[in-house]
GROMACS .gro file of C-alpha atoms in nm:
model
  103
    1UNK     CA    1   3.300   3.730   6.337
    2UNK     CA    2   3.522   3.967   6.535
    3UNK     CA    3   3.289   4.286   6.696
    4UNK     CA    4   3.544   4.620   6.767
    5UNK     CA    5   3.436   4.750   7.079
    6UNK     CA    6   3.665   5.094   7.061
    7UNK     CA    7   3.696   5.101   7.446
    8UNK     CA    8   3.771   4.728   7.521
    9UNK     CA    9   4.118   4.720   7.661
   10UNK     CA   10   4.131   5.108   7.678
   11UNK     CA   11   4.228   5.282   7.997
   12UNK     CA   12   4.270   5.636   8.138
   13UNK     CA   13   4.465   5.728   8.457
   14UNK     CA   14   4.212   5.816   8.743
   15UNK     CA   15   4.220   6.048   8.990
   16UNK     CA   16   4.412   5.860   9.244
   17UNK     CA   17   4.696   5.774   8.947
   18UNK     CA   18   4.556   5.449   8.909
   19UNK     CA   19   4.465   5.294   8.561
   20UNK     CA   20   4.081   5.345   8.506
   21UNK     CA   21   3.845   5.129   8.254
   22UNK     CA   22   3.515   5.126   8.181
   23UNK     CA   23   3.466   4.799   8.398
   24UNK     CA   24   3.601   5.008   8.720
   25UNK     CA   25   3.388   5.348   8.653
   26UNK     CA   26   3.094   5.379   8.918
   27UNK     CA   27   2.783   5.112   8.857
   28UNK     CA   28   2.545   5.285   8.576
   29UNK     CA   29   2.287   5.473   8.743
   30UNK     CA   30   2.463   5.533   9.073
   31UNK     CA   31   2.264   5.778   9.306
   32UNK     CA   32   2.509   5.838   9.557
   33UNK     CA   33   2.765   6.069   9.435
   34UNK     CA   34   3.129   6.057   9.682
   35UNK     CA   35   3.417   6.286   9.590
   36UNK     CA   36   3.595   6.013   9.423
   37UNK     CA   37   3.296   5.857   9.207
   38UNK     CA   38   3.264   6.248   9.046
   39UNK     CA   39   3.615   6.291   9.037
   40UNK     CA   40   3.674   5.887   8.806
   41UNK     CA   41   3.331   6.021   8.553
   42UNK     CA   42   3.500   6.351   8.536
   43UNK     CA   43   3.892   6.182   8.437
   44UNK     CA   44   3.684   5.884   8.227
   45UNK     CA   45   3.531   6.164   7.993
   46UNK     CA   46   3.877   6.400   8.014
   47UNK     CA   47   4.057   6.117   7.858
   48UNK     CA   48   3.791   5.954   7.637
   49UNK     CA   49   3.664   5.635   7.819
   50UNK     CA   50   3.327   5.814   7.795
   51UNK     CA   51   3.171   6.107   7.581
   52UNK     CA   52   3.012   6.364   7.797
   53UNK     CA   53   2.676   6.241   7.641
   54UNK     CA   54   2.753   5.919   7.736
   55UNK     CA   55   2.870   5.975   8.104
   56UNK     CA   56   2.543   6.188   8.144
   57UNK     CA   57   2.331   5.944   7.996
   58UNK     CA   58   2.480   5.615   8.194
   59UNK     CA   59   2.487   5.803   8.516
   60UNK     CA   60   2.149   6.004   8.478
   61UNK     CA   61   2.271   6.337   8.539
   62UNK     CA   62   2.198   6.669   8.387
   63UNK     CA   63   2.468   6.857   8.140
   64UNK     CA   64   2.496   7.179   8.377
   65UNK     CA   65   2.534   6.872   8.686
   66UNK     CA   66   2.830   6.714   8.519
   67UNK     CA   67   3.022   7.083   8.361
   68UNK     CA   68   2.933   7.198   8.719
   69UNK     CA   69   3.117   6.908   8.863
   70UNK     CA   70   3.407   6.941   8.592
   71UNK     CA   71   3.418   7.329   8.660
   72UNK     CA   72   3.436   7.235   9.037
   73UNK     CA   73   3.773   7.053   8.929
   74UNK     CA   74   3.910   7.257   8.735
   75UNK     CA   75   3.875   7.554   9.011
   76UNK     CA   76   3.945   7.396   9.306
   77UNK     CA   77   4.078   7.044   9.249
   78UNK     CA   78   3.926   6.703   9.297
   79UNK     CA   79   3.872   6.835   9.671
   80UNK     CA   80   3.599   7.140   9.475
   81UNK     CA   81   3.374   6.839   9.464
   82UNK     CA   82   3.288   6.793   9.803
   83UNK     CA   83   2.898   6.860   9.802
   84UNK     CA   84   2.949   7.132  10.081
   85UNK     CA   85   3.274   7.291   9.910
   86UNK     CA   86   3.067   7.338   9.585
   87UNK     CA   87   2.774   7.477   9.821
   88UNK     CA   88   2.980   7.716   9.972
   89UNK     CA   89   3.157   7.818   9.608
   90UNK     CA   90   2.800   7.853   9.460
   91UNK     CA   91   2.709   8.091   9.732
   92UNK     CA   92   3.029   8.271   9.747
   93UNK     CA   93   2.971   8.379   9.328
   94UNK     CA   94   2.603   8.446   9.411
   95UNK     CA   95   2.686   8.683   9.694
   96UNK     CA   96   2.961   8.822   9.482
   97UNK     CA   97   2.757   8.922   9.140
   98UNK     CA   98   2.436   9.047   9.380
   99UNK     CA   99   2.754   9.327   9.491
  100UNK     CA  100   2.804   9.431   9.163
  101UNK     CA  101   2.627   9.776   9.091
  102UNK     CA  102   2.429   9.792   8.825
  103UNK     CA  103   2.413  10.093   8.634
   0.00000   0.00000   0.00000
């Protein structure tokens, strides 16, 4: 009996240019979170290794967590996901929208 596993053999290039499978993504359930661990979820789900349900779900994170970390990318490059970077980007837009007048 042959089983189709749709991802088996399937590979995206990561954020370093290299080939990236589901057997090379970060452990499931990893806690600590380096630039490059965000940055090979982020390309896995951009290129349809993983769903975004999927990639939450494996890695226990949160929906705004994960479009944060894609925003983050998308911004500011894979370098936006440095935890301090996206600190200091958070606090920049907060400081910026308490400036606006209301009327």
């Amino acid at each position: 009996m042959k089983i189709n596993h749709p991802h088996i053999g399937r590979y995206v290039i990561g954020p370093d240019g290299a080939p990236l499978t589901l057997s090379n993504l970060p452990p499931a359930g990893t806690t600590r979170w380096v630039i490059r661990r965000k940055a090979e979820v982020i390309y896995a789900v951009r290129g349809g290794l993983l769903t975004i349900d999927d990639a939450c779900a494996r890695y226990r994170l949160s929906l705004e967590e994960f479009l944060s970390w894609q925003s983050m990318i998308g911004q500011h490059g894979v370098q936006g996901l440095r935890s301090t970077q996206s600190k200091n980007c958070h606090q920049r837009t907060k400081t910026a929208t308490a400036r606006v007048p209301k009327d």
